[in-house]
PDB file of N, CA and C in Angstrom:
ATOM      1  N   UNK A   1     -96.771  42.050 -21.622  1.00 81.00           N
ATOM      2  CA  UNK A   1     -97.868  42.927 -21.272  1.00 81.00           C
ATOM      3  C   UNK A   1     -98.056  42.986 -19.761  1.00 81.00           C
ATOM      4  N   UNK A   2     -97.649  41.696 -19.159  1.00 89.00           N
ATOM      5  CA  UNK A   2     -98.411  41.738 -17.866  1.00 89.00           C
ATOM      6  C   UNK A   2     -96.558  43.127 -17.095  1.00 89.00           C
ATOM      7  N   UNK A   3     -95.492  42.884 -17.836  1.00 91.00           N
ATOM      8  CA  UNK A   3     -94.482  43.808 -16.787  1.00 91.00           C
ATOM      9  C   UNK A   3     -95.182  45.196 -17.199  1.00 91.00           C
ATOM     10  N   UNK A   4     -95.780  45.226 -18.462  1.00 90.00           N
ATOM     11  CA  UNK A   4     -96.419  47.142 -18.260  1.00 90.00           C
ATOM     12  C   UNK A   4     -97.344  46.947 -17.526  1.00 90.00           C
ATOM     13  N   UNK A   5     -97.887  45.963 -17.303  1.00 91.00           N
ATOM     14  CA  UNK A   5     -99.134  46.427 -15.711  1.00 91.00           C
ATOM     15  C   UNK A   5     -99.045  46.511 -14.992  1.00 91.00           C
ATOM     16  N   UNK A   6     -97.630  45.404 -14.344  1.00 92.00           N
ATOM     17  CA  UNK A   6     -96.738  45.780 -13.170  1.00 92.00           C
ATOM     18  C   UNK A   6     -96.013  47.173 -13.068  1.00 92.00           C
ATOM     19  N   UNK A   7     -95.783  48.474 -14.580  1.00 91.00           N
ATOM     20  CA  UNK A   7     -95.188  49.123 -14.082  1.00 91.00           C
ATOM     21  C   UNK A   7     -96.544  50.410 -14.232  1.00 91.00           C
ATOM     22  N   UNK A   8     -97.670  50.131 -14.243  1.00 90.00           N
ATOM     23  CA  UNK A   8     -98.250  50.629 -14.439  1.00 90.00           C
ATOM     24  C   UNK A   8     -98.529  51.741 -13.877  1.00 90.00           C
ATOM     25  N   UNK A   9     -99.354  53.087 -13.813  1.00 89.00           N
ATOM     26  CA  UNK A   9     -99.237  54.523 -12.780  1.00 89.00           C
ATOM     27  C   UNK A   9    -100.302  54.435 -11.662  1.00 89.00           C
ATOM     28  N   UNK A  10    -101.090  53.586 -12.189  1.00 90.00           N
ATOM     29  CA  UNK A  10    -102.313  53.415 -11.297  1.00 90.00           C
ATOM     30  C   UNK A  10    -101.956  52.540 -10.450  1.00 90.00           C
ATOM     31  N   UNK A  11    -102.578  52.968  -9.063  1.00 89.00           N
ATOM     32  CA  UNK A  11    -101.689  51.814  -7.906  1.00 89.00           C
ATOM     33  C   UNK A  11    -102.822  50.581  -7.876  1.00 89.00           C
ATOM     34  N   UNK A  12    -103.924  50.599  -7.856  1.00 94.00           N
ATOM     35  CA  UNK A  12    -104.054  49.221  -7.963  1.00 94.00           C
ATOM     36  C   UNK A  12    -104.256  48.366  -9.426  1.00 94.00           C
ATOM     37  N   UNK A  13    -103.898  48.739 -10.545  1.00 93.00           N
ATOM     38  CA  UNK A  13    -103.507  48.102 -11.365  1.00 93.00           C
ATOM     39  C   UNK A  13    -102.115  47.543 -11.232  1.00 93.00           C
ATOM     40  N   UNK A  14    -100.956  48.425 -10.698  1.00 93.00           N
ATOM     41  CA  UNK A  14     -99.821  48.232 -10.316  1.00 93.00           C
ATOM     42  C   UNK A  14     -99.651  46.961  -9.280  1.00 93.00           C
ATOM     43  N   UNK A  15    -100.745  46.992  -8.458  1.00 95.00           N
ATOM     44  CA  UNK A  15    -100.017  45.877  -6.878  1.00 95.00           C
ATOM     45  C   UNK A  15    -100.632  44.807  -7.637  1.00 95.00           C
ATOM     46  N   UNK A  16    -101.410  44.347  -8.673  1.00 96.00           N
ATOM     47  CA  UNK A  16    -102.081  43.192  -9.068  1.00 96.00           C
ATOM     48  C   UNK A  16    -101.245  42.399  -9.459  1.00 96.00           C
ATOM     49  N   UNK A  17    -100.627  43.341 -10.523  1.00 95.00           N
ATOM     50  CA  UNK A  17     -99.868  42.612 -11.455  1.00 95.00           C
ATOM     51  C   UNK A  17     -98.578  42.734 -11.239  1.00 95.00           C
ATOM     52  N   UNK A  18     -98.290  42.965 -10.245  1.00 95.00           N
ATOM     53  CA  UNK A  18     -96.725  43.499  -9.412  1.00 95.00           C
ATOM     54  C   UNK A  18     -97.261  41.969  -8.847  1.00 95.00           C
ATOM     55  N   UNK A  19     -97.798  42.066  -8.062  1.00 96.00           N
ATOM     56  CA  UNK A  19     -97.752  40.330  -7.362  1.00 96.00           C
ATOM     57  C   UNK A  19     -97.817  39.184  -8.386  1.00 96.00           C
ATOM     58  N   UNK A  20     -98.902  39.507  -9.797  1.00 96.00           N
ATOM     59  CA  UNK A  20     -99.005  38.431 -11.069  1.00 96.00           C
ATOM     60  C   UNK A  20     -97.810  38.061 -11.107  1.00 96.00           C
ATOM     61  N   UNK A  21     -96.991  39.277 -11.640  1.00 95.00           N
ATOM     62  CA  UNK A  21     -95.327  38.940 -12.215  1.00 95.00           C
ATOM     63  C   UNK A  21     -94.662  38.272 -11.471  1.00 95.00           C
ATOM     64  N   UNK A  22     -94.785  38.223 -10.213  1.00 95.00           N
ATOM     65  CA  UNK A  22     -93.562  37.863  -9.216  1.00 95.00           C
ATOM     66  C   UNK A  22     -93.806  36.457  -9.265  1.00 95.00           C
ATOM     67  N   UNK A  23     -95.359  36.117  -8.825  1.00 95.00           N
ATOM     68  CA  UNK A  23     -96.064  34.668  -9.078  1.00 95.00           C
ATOM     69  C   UNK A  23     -95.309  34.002 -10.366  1.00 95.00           C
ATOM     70  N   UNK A  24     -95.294  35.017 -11.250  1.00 93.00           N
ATOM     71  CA  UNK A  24     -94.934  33.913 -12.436  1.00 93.00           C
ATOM     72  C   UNK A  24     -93.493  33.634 -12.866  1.00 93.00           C
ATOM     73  N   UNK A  25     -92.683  34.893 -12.207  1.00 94.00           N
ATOM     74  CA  UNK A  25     -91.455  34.393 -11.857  1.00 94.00           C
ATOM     75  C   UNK A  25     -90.766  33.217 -11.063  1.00 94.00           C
ATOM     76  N   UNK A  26     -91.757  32.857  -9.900  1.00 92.00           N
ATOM     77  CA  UNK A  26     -91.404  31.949  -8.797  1.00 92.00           C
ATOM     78  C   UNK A  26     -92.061  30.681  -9.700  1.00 92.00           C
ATOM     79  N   UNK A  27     -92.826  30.654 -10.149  1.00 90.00           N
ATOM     80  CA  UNK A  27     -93.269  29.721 -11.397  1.00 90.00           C
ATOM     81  C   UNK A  27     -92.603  28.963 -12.234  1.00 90.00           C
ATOM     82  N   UNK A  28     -91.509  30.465 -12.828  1.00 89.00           N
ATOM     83  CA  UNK A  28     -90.965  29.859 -14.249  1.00 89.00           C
ATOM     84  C   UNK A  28     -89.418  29.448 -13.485  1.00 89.00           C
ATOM     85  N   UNK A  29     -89.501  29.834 -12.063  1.00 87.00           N
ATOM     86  CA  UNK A  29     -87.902  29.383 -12.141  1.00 87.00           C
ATOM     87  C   UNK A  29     -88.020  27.945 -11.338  1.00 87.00           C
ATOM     88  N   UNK A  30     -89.363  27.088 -11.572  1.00 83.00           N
ATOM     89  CA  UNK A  30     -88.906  25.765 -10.482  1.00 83.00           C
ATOM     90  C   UNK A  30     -88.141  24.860 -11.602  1.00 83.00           C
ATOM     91  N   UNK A  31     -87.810  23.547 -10.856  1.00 71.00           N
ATOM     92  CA  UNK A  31     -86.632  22.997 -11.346  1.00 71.00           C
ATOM     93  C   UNK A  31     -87.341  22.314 -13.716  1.00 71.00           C
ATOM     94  N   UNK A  32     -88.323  22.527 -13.273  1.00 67.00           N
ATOM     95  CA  UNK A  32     -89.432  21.260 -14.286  1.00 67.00           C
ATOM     96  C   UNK A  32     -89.500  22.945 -15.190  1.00 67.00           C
ATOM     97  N   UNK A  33     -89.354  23.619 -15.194  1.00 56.00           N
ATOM     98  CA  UNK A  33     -89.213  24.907 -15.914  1.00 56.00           C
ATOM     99  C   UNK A  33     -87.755  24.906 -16.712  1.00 56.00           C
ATOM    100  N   UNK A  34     -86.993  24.761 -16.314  1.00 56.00           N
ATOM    101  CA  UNK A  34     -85.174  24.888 -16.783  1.00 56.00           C
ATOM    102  C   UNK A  34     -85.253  23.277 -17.381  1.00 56.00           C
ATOM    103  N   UNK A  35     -85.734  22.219 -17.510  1.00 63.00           N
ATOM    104  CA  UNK A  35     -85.939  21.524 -18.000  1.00 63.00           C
ATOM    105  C   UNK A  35     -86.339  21.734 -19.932  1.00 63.00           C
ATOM    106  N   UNK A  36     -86.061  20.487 -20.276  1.00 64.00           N
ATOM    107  CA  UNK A  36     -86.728  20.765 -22.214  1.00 64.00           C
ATOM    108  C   UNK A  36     -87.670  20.432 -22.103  1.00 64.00           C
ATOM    109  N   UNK A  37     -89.108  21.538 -22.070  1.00 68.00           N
ATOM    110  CA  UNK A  37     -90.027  21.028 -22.097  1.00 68.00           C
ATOM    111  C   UNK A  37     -90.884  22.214 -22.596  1.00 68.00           C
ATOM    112  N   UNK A  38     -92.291  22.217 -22.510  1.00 70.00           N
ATOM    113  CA  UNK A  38     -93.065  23.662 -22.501  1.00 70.00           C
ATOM    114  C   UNK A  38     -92.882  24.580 -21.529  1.00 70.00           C
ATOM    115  N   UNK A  39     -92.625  24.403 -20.342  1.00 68.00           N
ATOM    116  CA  UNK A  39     -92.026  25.429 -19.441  1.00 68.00           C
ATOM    117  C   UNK A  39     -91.075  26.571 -19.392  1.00 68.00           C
ATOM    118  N   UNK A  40     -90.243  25.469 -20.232  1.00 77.00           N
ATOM    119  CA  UNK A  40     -88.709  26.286 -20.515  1.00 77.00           C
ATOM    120  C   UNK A  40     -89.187  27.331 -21.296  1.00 77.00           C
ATOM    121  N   UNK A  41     -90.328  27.414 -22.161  1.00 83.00           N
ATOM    122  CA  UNK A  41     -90.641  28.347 -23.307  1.00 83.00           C
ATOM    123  C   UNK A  41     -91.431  29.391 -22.172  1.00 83.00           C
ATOM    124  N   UNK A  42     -91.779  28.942 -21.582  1.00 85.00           N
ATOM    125  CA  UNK A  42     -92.362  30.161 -20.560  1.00 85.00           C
ATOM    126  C   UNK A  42     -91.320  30.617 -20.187  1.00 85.00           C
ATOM    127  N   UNK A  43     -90.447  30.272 -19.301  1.00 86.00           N
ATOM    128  CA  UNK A  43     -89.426  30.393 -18.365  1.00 86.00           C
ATOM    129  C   UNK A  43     -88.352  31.816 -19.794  1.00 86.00           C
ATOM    130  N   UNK A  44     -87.920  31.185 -20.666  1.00 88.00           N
ATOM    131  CA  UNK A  44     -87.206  32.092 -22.038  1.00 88.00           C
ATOM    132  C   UNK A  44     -87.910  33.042 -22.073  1.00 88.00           C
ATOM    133  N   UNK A  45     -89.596  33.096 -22.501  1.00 90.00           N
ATOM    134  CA  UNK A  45     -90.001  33.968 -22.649  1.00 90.00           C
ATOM    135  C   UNK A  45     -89.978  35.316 -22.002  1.00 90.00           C
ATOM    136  N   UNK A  46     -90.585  34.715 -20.233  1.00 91.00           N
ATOM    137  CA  UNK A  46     -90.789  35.538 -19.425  1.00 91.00           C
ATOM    138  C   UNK A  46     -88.992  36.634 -19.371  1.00 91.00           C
ATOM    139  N   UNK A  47     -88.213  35.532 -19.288  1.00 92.00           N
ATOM    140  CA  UNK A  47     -86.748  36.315 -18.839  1.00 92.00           C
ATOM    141  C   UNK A  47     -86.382  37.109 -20.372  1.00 92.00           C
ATOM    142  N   UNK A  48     -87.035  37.129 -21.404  1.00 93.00           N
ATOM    143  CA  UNK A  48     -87.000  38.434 -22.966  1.00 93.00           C
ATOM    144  C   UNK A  48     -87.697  39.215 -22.262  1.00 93.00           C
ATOM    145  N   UNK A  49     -89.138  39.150 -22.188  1.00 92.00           N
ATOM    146  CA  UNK A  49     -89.949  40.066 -21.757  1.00 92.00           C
ATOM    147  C   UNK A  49     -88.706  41.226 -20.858  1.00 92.00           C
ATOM    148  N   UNK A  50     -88.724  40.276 -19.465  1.00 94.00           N
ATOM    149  CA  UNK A  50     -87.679  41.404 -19.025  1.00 94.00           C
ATOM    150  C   UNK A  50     -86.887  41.711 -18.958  1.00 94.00           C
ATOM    151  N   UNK A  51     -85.654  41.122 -19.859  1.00 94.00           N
ATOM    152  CA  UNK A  51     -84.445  41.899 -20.608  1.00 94.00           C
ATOM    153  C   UNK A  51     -85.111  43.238 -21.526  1.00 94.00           C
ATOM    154  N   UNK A  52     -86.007  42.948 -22.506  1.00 92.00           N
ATOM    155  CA  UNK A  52     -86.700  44.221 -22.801  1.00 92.00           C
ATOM    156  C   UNK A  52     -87.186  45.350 -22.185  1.00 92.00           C
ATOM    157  N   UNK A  53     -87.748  44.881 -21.036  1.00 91.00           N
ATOM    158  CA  UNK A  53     -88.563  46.356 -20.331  1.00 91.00           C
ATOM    159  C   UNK A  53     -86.990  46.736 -19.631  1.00 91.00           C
ATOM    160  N   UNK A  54     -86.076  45.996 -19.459  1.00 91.00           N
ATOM    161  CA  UNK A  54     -84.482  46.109 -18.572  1.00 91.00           C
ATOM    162  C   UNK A  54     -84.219  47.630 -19.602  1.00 91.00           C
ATOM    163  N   UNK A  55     -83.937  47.586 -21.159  1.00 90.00           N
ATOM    164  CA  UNK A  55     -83.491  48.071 -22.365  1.00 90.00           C
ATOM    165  C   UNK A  55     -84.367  48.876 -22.693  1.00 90.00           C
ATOM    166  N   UNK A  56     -86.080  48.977 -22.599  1.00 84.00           N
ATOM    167  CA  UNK A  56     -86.823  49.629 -22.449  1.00 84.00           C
ATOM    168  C   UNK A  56     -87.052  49.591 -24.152  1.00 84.00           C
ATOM    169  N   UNK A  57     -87.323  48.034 -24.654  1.00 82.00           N
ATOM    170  CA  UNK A  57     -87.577  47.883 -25.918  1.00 82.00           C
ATOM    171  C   UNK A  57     -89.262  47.026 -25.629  1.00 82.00           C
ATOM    172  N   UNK A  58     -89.706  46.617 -27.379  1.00 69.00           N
ATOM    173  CA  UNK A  58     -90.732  46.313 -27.281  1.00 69.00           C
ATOM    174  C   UNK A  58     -92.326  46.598 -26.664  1.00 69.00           C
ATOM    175  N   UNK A  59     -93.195  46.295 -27.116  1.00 64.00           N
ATOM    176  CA  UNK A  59     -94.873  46.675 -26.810  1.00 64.00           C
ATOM    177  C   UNK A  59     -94.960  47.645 -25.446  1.00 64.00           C
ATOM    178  N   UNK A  60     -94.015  47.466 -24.267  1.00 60.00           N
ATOM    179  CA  UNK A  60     -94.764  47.839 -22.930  1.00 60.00           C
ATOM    180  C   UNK A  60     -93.611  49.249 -23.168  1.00 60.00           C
ATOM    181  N   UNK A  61     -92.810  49.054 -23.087  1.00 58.00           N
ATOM    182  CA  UNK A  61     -92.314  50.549 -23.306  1.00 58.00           C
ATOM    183  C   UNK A  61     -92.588  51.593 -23.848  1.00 58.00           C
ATOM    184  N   UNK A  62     -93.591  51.686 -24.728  1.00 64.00           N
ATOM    185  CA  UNK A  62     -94.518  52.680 -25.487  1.00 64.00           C
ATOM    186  C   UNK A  62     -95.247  52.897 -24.063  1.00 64.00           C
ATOM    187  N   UNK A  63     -95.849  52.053 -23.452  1.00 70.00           N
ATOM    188  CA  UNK A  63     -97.187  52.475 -23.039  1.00 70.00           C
ATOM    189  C   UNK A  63     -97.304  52.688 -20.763  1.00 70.00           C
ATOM    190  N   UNK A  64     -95.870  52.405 -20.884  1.00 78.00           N
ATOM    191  CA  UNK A  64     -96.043  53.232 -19.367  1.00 78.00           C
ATOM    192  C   UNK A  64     -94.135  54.233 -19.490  1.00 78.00           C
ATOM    193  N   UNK A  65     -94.466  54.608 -17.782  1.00 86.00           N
ATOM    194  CA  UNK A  65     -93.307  55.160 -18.006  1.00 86.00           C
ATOM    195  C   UNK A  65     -92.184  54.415 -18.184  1.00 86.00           C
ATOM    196  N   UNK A  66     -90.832  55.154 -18.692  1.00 88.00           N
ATOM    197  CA  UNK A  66     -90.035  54.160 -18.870  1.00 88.00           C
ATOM    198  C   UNK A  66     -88.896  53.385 -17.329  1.00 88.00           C
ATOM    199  N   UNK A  67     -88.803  54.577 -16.244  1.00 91.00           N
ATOM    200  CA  UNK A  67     -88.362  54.087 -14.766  1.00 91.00           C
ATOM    201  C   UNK A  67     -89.051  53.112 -14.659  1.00 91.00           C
ATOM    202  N   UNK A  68     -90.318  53.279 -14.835  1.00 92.00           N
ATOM    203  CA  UNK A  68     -91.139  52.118 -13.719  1.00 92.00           C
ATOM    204  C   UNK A  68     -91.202  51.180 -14.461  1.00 92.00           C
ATOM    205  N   UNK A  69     -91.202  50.965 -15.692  1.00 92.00           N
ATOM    206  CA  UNK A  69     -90.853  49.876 -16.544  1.00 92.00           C
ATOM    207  C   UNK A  69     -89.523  49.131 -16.222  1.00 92.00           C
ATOM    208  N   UNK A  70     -88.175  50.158 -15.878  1.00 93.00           N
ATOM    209  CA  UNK A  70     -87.126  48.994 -15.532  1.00 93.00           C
ATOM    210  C   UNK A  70     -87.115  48.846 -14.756  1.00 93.00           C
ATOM    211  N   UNK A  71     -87.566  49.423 -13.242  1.00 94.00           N
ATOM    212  CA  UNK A  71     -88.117  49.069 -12.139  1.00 94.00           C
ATOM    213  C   UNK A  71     -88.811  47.699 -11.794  1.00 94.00           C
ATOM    214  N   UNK A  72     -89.521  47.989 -12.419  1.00 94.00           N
ATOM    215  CA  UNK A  72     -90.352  46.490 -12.287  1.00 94.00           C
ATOM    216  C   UNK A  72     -89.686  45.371 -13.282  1.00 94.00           C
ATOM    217  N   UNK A  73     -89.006  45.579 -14.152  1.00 95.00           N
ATOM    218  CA  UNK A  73     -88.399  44.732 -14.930  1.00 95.00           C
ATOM    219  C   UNK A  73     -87.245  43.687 -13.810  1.00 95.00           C
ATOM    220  N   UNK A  74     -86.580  44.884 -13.142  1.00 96.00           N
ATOM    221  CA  UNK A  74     -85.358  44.660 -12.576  1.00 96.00           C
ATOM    222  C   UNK A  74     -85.787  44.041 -11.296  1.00 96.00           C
ATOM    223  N   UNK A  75     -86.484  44.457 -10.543  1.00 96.00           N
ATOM    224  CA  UNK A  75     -87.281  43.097  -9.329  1.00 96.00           C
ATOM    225  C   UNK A  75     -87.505  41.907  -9.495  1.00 96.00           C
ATOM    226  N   UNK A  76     -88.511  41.750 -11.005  1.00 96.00           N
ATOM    227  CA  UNK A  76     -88.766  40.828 -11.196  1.00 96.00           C
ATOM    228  C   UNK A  76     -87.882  39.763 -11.839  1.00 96.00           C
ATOM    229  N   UNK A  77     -86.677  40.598 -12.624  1.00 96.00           N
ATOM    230  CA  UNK A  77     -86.253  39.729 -13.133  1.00 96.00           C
ATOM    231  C   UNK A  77     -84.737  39.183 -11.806  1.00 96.00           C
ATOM    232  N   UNK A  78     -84.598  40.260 -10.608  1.00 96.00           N
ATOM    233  CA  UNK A  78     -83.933  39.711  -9.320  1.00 96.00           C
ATOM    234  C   UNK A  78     -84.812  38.714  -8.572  1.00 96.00           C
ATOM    235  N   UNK A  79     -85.857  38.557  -8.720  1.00 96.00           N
ATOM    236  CA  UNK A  79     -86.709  37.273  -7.895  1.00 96.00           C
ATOM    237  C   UNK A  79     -86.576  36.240  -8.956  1.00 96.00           C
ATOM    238  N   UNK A  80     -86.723  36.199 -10.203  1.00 94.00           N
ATOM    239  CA  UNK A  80     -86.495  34.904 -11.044  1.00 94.00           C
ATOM    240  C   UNK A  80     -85.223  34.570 -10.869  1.00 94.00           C
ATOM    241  N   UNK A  81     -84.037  35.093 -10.737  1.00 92.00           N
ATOM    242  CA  UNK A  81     -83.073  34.725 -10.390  1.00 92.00           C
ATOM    243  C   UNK A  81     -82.278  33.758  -8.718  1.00 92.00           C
ATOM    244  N   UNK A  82     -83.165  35.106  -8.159  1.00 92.00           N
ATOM    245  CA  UNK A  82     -82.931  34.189  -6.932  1.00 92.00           C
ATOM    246  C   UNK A  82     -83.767  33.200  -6.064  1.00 92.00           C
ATOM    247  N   UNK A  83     -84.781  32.760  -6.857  1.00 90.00           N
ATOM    248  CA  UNK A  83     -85.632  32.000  -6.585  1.00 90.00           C
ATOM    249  C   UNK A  83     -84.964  30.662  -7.849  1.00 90.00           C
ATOM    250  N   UNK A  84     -84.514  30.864  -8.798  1.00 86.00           N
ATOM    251  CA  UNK A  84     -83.875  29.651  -9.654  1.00 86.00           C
ATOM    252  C   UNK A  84     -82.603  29.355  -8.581  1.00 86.00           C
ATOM    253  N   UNK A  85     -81.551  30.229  -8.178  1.00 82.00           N
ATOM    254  CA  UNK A  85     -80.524  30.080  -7.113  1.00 82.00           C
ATOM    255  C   UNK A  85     -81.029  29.177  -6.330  1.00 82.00           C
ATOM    256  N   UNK A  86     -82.080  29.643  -5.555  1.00 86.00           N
ATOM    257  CA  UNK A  86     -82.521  28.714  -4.546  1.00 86.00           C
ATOM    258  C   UNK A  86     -82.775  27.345  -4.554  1.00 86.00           C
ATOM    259  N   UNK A  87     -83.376  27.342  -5.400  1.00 81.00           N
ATOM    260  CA  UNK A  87     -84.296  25.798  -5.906  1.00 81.00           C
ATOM    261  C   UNK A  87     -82.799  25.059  -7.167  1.00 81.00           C
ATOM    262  N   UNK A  88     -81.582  25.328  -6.898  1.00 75.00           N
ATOM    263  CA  UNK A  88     -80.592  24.469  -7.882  1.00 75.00           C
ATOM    264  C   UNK A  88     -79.630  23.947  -6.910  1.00 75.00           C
ATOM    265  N   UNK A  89     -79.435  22.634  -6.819  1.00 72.00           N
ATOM    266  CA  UNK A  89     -78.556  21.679  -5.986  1.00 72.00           C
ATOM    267  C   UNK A  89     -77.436  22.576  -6.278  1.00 72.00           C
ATOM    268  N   UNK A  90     -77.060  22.165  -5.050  1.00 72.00           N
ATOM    269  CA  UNK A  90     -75.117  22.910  -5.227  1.00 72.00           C
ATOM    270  C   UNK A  90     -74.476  22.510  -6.345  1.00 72.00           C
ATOM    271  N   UNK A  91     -74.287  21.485  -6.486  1.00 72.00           N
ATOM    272  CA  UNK A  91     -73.116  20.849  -7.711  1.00 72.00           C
ATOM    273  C   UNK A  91     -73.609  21.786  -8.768  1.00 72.00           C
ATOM    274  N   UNK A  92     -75.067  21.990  -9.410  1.00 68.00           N
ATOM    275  CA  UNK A  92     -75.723  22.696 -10.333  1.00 68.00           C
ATOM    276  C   UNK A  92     -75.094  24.067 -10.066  1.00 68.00           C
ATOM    277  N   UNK A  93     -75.403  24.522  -9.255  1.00 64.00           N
ATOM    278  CA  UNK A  93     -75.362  26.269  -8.791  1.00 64.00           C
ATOM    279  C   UNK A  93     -73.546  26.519  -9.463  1.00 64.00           C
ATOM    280  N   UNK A  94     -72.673  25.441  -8.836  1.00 72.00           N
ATOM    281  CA  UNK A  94     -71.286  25.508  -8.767  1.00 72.00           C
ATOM    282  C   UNK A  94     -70.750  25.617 -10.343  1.00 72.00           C
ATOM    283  N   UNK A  95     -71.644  24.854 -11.005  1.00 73.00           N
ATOM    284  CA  UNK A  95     -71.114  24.616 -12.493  1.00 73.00           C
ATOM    285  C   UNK A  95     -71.565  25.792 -12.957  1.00 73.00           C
ATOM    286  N   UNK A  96     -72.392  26.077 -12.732  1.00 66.00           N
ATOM    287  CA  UNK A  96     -73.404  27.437 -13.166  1.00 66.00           C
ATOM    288  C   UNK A  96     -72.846  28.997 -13.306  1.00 66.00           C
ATOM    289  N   UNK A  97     -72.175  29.013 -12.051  1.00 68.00           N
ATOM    290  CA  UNK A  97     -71.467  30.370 -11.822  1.00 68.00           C
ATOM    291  C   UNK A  97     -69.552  30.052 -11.911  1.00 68.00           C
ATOM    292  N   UNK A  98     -69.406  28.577 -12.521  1.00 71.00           N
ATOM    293  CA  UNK A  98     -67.924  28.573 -13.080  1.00 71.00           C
ATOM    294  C   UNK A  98     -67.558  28.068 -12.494  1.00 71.00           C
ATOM    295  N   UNK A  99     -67.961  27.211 -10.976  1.00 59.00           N
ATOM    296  CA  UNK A  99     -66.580  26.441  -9.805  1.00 59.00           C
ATOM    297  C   UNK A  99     -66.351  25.175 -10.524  1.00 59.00           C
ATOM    298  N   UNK A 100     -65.941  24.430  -9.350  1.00 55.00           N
ATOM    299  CA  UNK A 100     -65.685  23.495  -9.856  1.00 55.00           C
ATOM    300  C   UNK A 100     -65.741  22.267  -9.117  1.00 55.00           C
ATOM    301  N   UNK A 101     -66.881  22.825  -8.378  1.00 47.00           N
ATOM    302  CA  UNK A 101     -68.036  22.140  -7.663  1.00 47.00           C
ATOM    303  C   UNK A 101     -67.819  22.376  -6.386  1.00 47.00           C
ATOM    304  N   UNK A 102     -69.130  21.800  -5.420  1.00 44.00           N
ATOM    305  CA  UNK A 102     -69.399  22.077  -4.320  1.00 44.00           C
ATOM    306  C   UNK A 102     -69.031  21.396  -3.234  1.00 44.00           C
ATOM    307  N   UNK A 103     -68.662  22.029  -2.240  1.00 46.00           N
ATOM    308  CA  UNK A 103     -67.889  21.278  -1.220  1.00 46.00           C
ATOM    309  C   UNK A 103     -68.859  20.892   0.016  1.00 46.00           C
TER     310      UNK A 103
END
């Protein structure tokens, strides 16, 4: 719900929850998130949510447009990414994307 408010038409419903999402992206990607714990269920969740609005499936796609839905899908789900990048030790990052470790 909160990526259809982020893609919402109204601009300040839009910048609220355009900043909410991003917040909760930088959130779900710290290290205690990718962990087995309750986090991780945030962290899964949040990254369905926006594979869906990506595909333009589920609840929020009915109810804004569908650009600004993958729009905002696709930011947010490029800041969860490169904010998990950031915050993963090399050796991690290396195994992650296939090397065969870090030099």
């Amino acid at each position: 719900f909160v990526v259809a408010l982020a893609a919402s038409g109204d601009g300040v419903t839009r910048r609220l929850f355009r900043t909410l999402l991003l917040q909760c992206c930088r959130y779900a990607s710290q290290r205690d998130a990718r962990e087995a714990n309750e986090k991780t269920k945030i962290a899964r969740r949040l990254v369905d949510a926006l594979f869906d609005g990506l595909a333009g499936r589920g609840n929020a796609a009915a109810t804004v447009d569908a650009a600004a839905l993958r729009a905002a899908s696709a930011e947010a789900l490029a800041i969860f990414v490169g904010w998990t990048a950031k915050q993963m030790r090399a050796s991690e990052l290396a195994e992650e994307m296939g090397g065969e470790g870090a030099t």
